[in-house]
């Protein structure tokens, strides 16, 4: 839940200018079949699709492409549950944007597999254990078998896929899960810890010091109400709303610059953990990254 918004202006002065993001999270919905104990935005079966209309999302994609954005990730909640999911993927592809769909892969319609095989589309998902009991304990639903089956199908169809194994306890069989995924043919597997946001916060999740420090650097997130933030984990640092302000003005605006400064100050160095490539983003929220979060 967003609890504060940093005031924005329509035009940034030279001191507030930042490089325009090339990647956007499109945080489509808070609705999801699962109720994961670590969900960063507390999505679930009772969630909603927010106030962004189909045309709002289409307009946003048009503005994103015109602003130089090169790739988007559809996430949530479960993005495939959004009524305009297919249309949004199709429109993004028509704009020559790369599209990653971050899905729980529990229920994928037959007609979507052809869409996922389109050039420029990739899949991402989270996994928890090679044992169904441990996996289901994290998702709050009997989801293990269906997710595993669809992971195997994506590999069989040659769809680019990356999987983040989210670890919530020392007893979790993360190493065994990685071996299982690799045996299925998944080549892009990373192990991550539960992030201290949303249900994973176990208390207050409004601490910028828990972010990786790279939020807002070449990226931004847009939530289901149209609110923009430096990343999906920093939703309380709202910097403007695309329903009433052009995307480019928000991304290059003073409010975004101030939010980024707040994050850099809270994380001190503004860099990810040692061993990461320069400017690498945290995994699994950002495509093709080996970077782990500070926490």
GROMACS .gro file of C-alpha atoms in nm:
model
  295
    1UNK     CA    1   0.000   0.000   0.000
    2UNK     CA    2   0.136   0.341  -0.094
    3UNK     CA    3   0.156   0.561   0.213
    4UNK     CA    4   0.341   0.864   0.081
    5UNK     CA    5   0.390   1.042  -0.247
    6UNK     CA    6   0.681   1.265  -0.339
    7UNK     CA    7   0.560   1.583  -0.503
    8UNK     CA    8   0.625   1.599  -0.876
    9UNK     CA    9   0.651   1.877  -1.130
   10UNK     CA   10   0.574   1.849  -1.499
   11UNK     CA   11   0.917   1.962  -1.614
   12UNK     CA   12   1.246   1.885  -1.443
   13UNK     CA   13   1.526   2.140  -1.427
   14UNK     CA   14   1.876   2.047  -1.535
   15UNK     CA   15   1.985   1.953  -1.184
   16UNK     CA   16   1.708   1.691  -1.160
   17UNK     CA   17   1.756   1.531  -1.500
   18UNK     CA   18   1.828   1.161  -1.504
   19UNK     CA   19   1.880   0.909  -1.783
   20UNK     CA   20   1.544   0.784  -1.903
   21UNK     CA   21   1.456   0.428  -1.799
   22UNK     CA   22   1.495   0.159  -2.062
   23UNK     CA   23   1.298  -0.097  -1.862
   24UNK     CA   24   0.954  -0.075  -1.697
   25UNK     CA   25   0.771  -0.307  -1.463
   26UNK     CA   26   0.401  -0.303  -1.553
   27UNK     CA   27   0.253  -0.410  -1.222
   28UNK     CA   28  -0.087  -0.491  -1.370
   29UNK     CA   29  -0.292  -0.631  -1.086
   30UNK     CA   30  -0.315  -0.735  -0.724
   31UNK     CA   31  -0.526  -1.039  -0.817
   32UNK     CA   32  -0.361  -1.381  -0.800
   33UNK     CA   33  -0.466  -1.744  -0.760
   34UNK     CA   34  -0.204  -1.784  -0.487
   35UNK     CA   35  -0.147  -1.619  -0.150
   36UNK     CA   36   0.231  -1.643  -0.123
   37UNK     CA   37   0.362  -1.580   0.227
   38UNK     CA   38   0.638  -1.355   0.091
   39UNK     CA   39   0.443  -1.161  -0.177
   40UNK     CA   40   0.603  -0.816  -0.203
   41UNK     CA   41   0.269  -0.642  -0.263
   42UNK     CA   42   0.036  -0.880  -0.074
   43UNK     CA   43  -0.157  -0.993  -0.383
   44UNK     CA   44  -0.408  -1.275  -0.366
   45UNK     CA   45  -0.752  -1.407  -0.470
   46UNK     CA   46  -0.924  -1.101  -0.324
   47UNK     CA   47  -0.703  -0.852  -0.509
   48UNK     CA   48  -0.829  -0.617  -0.780
   49UNK     CA   49  -0.703  -0.489  -1.113
   50UNK     CA   50  -0.688  -0.132  -0.986
   51UNK     CA   51  -0.806   0.176  -1.172
   52UNK     CA   52  -0.591   0.160  -1.486
   53UNK     CA   53  -0.813   0.089  -1.788
   54UNK     CA   54  -0.711  -0.097  -2.100
   55UNK     CA   55  -0.667   0.233  -2.281
   56UNK     CA   56  -0.457   0.369  -1.995
   57UNK     CA   57  -0.216   0.076  -2.032
   58UNK     CA   58  -0.212   0.110  -2.411
   59UNK     CA   59  -0.135   0.481  -2.382
   60UNK     CA   60   0.140   0.403  -2.132
   61UNK     CA   61   0.302   0.153  -2.369
   62UNK     CA   62   0.290   0.408  -2.651
   63UNK     CA   63   0.455   0.669  -2.429
   64UNK     CA   64   0.712   0.419  -2.305
   65UNK     CA   65   0.822   0.326  -2.657
   66UNK     CA   66   0.837   0.692  -2.757
   67UNK     CA   67   1.052   0.765  -2.449
   68UNK     CA   68   1.310   0.502  -2.541
   69UNK     CA   69   1.196   0.215  -2.320
   70UNK     CA   70   1.317  -0.109  -2.475
   71UNK     CA   71   1.162  -0.379  -2.258
   72UNK     CA   72   0.877  -0.429  -2.015
   73UNK     CA   73   0.791  -0.692  -1.759
   74UNK     CA   74   0.427  -0.777  -1.693
   75UNK     CA   75   0.397  -0.870  -1.328
   76UNK     CA   76   0.147  -0.850  -1.044
   77UNK     CA   77  -0.023  -1.030  -0.876
   78UNK     CA   78  -0.065  -1.275  -1.156
   79UNK     CA   79  -0.050  -1.071  -1.480
   80UNK     CA   80  -0.225  -1.337  -1.687
   81UNK     CA   81  -0.538  -1.283  -1.476
   82UNK     CA   82  -0.572  -0.927  -1.604
   83UNK     CA   83  -0.854  -0.914  -1.863
   84UNK     CA   84  -0.636  -0.723  -2.110
   85UNK     CA   85  -0.322  -0.932  -2.064
   86UNK     CA   86  -0.310  -1.069  -2.420
   87UNK     CA   87  -0.388  -0.732  -2.578
   88UNK     CA   88  -0.113  -0.564  -2.379
   89UNK     CA   89   0.148  -0.822  -2.481
   90UNK     CA   90   0.042  -0.792  -2.844
   91UNK     CA   91   0.055  -0.412  -2.835
   92UNK     CA   92   0.396  -0.407  -2.669
   93UNK     CA   93   0.530  -0.640  -2.938
   94UNK     CA   94   0.383  -0.418  -3.210
   95UNK     CA   95   0.592  -0.136  -3.063
   96UNK     CA   96   0.900  -0.360  -3.083
   97UNK     CA   97   0.931  -0.379  -2.707
   98UNK     CA   98   1.068  -0.694  -2.548
   99UNK     CA   99   0.816  -0.847  -2.309
  100UNK     CA  100   0.880  -1.068  -2.008
  101UNK     CA  101   0.578  -1.223  -1.839
  102UNK     CA  102   0.643  -1.292  -1.470
  103UNK     CA  103   0.383  -1.558  -1.396
  104UNK     CA  104   0.329  -1.814  -1.123
  105UNK     CA  105   0.267  -2.053  -1.416
  106UNK     CA  106  -0.017  -2.222  -1.230
  107UNK     CA  107  -0.284  -2.178  -1.497
  108UNK     CA  108  -0.175  -2.100  -1.852
  109UNK     CA  109  -0.438  -2.118  -2.125
  110UNK     CA  110  -0.357  -2.327  -2.432
  111UNK     CA  111  -0.388  -2.023  -2.659
  112UNK     CA  112  -0.117  -1.838  -2.466
  113UNK     CA  113   0.160  -2.082  -2.553
  114UNK     CA  114   0.166  -1.959  -2.911
  115UNK     CA  115   0.191  -1.603  -2.782
  116UNK     CA  116   0.479  -1.698  -2.551
  117UNK     CA  117   0.666  -1.841  -2.849
  118UNK     CA  118   0.660  -1.507  -3.031
  119UNK     CA  119   0.996  -1.341  -3.086
  120UNK     CA  120   1.061  -1.089  -2.810
  121UNK     CA  121   0.857  -1.272  -2.543
  122UNK     CA  122   1.004  -1.455  -2.245
  123UNK     CA  123   0.875  -1.606  -1.922
  124UNK     CA  124   0.986  -1.582  -1.560
  125UNK     CA  125   0.857  -1.753  -1.249
  126UNK     CA  126   0.935  -1.827  -0.886
  127UNK     CA  127   0.998  -2.173  -0.746
  128UNK     CA  128   1.054  -2.292  -0.390
  129UNK     CA  129   1.140  -2.660  -0.349
  130UNK     CA  130   1.158  -2.995  -0.519
  131UNK     CA  131   0.913  -3.113  -0.251
  132UNK     CA  132   0.553  -3.015  -0.308
  133UNK     CA  133   0.485  -2.960   0.061
  134UNK     CA  134   0.755  -2.696   0.098
  135UNK     CA  135   0.659  -2.529  -0.229
  136UNK     CA  136   0.288  -2.520  -0.143
  137UNK     CA  137   0.360  -2.385   0.204
  138UNK     CA  138   0.516  -2.080   0.039
  139UNK     CA  139   0.238  -2.024  -0.215
  140UNK     CA  140  -0.052  -2.099   0.019
  141UNK     CA  141  -0.212  -2.324  -0.244
  142UNK     CA  142  -0.147  -2.672  -0.394
  143UNK     CA  143   0.042  -2.518  -0.687
  144UNK     CA  144   0.366  -2.717  -0.713
  145UNK     CA  145   0.259  -2.976  -0.969
  146UNK     CA  146   0.103  -2.730  -1.210
  147UNK     CA  147   0.393  -2.487  -1.194
  148UNK     CA  148   0.645  -2.765  -1.247
  149UNK     CA  149   0.448  -2.906  -1.542
  150UNK     CA  150   0.430  -2.567  -1.712
  151UNK     CA  151   0.801  -2.502  -1.652
  152UNK     CA  152   0.874  -2.829  -1.831
  153UNK     CA  153   0.640  -2.733  -2.116
  154UNK     CA  154   0.804  -2.393  -2.160
  155UNK     CA  155   1.143  -2.563  -2.187
  156UNK     CA  156   1.008  -2.816  -2.435
  157UNK     CA  157   0.869  -2.537  -2.654
  158UNK     CA  158   1.196  -2.345  -2.645
  159UNK     CA  159   1.048  -2.042  -2.470
  160UNK     CA  160   1.312  -1.830  -2.293
  161UNK     CA  161   1.257  -1.888  -1.921
  162UNK     CA  162   1.428  -1.782  -1.601
  163UNK     CA  163   1.341  -1.906  -1.255
  164UNK     CA  164   1.410  -1.749  -0.918
  165UNK     CA  165   1.418  -1.986  -0.621
  166UNK     CA  166   1.292  -1.779  -0.330
  167UNK     CA  167   1.428  -1.899   0.003
  168UNK     CA  168   1.234  -1.832   0.320
  169UNK     CA  169   1.410  -2.062   0.568
  170UNK     CA  170   1.727  -2.263   0.616
  171UNK     CA  171   1.524  -2.583   0.591
  172UNK     CA  172   1.403  -2.505   0.241
  173UNK     CA  173   1.540  -2.738  -0.027
  174UNK     CA  174   1.671  -2.465  -0.254
  175UNK     CA  175   1.977  -2.652  -0.379
  176UNK     CA  176   1.769  -2.958  -0.461
  177UNK     CA  177   1.514  -2.735  -0.635
  178UNK     CA  178   1.788  -2.588  -0.849
  179UNK     CA  179   1.909  -2.934  -0.948
  180UNK     CA  180   1.554  -3.035  -1.034
  181UNK     CA  181   1.505  -2.729  -1.255
  182UNK     CA  182   1.837  -2.784  -1.429
  183UNK     CA  183   1.740  -3.148  -1.490
  184UNK     CA  184   1.420  -3.020  -1.653
  185UNK     CA  185   1.634  -2.812  -1.886
  186UNK     CA  186   1.605  -2.469  -1.727
  187UNK     CA  187   1.932  -2.288  -1.790
  188UNK     CA  188   1.862  -1.959  -1.613
  189UNK     CA  189   1.814  -2.036  -1.243
  190UNK     CA  190   1.902  -1.808  -0.951
  191UNK     CA  191   1.854  -1.836  -0.577
  192UNK     CA  192   1.716  -1.535  -0.392
  193UNK     CA  193   1.603  -1.455  -0.038
  194UNK     CA  194   1.258  -1.336   0.065
  195UNK     CA  195   1.245  -0.958   0.029
  196UNK     CA  196   1.129  -0.760   0.336
  197UNK     CA  197   0.829  -0.603   0.162
  198UNK     CA  198   0.458  -0.677   0.163
  199UNK     CA  199   0.385  -1.009   0.335
  200UNK     CA  200   0.757  -1.077   0.349
  201UNK     CA  201   0.819  -0.772   0.566
  202UNK     CA  202   0.704  -0.923   0.897
  203UNK     CA  203   0.648  -0.567   1.014
  204UNK     CA  204   0.711  -0.238   0.842
  205UNK     CA  205   0.812  -0.257   0.477
  206UNK     CA  206   0.866   0.115   0.427
  207UNK     CA  207   1.242   0.109   0.473
  208UNK     CA  208   1.439   0.226   0.172
  209UNK     CA  209   1.748   0.075   0.333
  210UNK     CA  210   1.611  -0.270   0.242
  211UNK     CA  211   1.624  -0.189  -0.129
  212UNK     CA  212   1.920  -0.290  -0.344
  213UNK     CA  213   2.021   0.071  -0.415
  214UNK     CA  214   1.976   0.055  -0.790
  215UNK     CA  215   1.604   0.136  -0.799
  216UNK     CA  216   1.520   0.405  -1.051
  217UNK     CA  217   1.847   0.364  -1.240
  218UNK     CA  218   1.735   0.290  -1.594
  219UNK     CA  219   1.407   0.146  -1.469
  220UNK     CA  220   1.075   0.232  -1.305
  221UNK     CA  221   0.749   0.061  -1.206
  222UNK     CA  222   0.387   0.149  -1.280
  223UNK     CA  223   0.123   0.003  -1.050
  224UNK     CA  224  -0.244  -0.085  -1.111
  225UNK     CA  225  -0.356   0.265  -1.009
  226UNK     CA  226  -0.109   0.430  -1.248
  227UNK     CA  227   0.129   0.536  -0.973
  228UNK     CA  228   0.495   0.538  -1.073
  229UNK     CA  229   0.777   0.438  -0.837
  230UNK     CA  230   1.150   0.365  -0.879
  231UNK     CA  231   1.087  -0.012  -0.867
  232UNK     CA  232   0.821  -0.264  -0.771
  233UNK     CA  233   0.958  -0.290  -0.418
  234UNK     CA  234   0.944   0.087  -0.353
  235UNK     CA  235   0.577   0.151  -0.422
  236UNK     CA  236   0.542   0.379  -0.120
  237UNK     CA  237   0.781   0.624  -0.290
  238UNK     CA  238   0.524   0.741  -0.545
  239UNK     CA  239   0.658   0.999  -0.790
  240UNK     CA  240   0.353   1.071  -1.007
  241UNK     CA  241   0.061   0.909  -1.182
  242UNK     CA  242   0.046   0.831  -1.554
  243UNK     CA  243  -0.329   0.887  -1.557
  244UNK     CA  244  -0.276   1.262  -1.519
  245UNK     CA  245   0.090   1.325  -1.609
  246UNK     CA  246   0.291   1.216  -1.917
  247UNK     CA  247   0.526   0.929  -1.846
  248UNK     CA  248   0.835   1.113  -1.974
  249UNK     CA  249   0.768   1.405  -1.742
  250UNK     CA  250   0.744   1.172  -1.443
  251UNK     CA  251   1.053   0.971  -1.531
  252UNK     CA  252   1.269   1.280  -1.580
  253UNK     CA  253   1.101   1.481  -1.307
  254UNK     CA  254   1.229   1.617  -0.980
  255UNK     CA  255   1.014   1.376  -0.777
  256UNK     CA  256   1.184   1.075  -0.934
  257UNK     CA  257   1.525   1.233  -0.876
  258UNK     CA  258   1.441   1.297  -0.511
  259UNK     CA  259   1.312   0.942  -0.463
  260UNK     CA  260   1.634   0.807  -0.613
  261UNK     CA  261   1.839   1.029  -0.383
  262UNK     CA  262   1.639   0.900  -0.086
  263UNK     CA  263   1.714   0.542  -0.187
  264UNK     CA  264   2.083   0.612  -0.248
  265UNK     CA  265   2.111   0.779   0.090
  266UNK     CA  266   1.938   0.493   0.269
  267UNK     CA  267   2.153   0.229   0.100
  268UNK     CA  268   2.466   0.445   0.133
  269UNK     CA  269   2.676   0.320  -0.158
  270UNK     CA  270   2.384   0.285  -0.396
  271UNK     CA  271   2.545  -0.035  -0.522
  272UNK     CA  272   2.436  -0.396  -0.509
  273UNK     CA  273   2.617  -0.666  -0.317
  274UNK     CA  274   2.984  -0.736  -0.389
  275UNK     CA  275   3.038  -0.963  -0.686
  276UNK     CA  276   2.764  -0.812  -0.901
  277UNK     CA  277   2.834  -0.651  -1.233
  278UNK     CA  278   2.827  -0.268  -1.229
  279UNK     CA  279   2.470  -0.140  -1.256
  280UNK     CA  280   2.333  -0.494  -1.232
  281UNK     CA  281   1.979  -0.507  -1.102
  282UNK     CA  282   1.842  -0.736  -0.835
  283UNK     CA  283   1.719  -1.079  -0.933
  284UNK     CA  284   1.454  -1.213  -0.987
  285UNK     CA  285   1.262  -0.889  -1.034
  286UNK     CA  286   1.474  -0.772  -1.326
  287UNK     CA  287   1.555  -0.980  -1.634
  288UNK     CA  288   1.896  -1.138  -1.687
  289UNK     CA  289   2.060  -1.036  -1.360
  290UNK     CA  290   2.283  -1.222  -1.120
  291UNK     CA  291   2.257  -0.953  -0.854
  292UNK     CA  292   2.119  -1.037  -0.512
  293UNK     CA  293   1.942  -0.790  -0.285
  294UNK     CA  294   2.116  -0.643   0.017
  295UNK     CA  295   1.895  -0.839   0.251
   0.00000   0.00000   0.00000
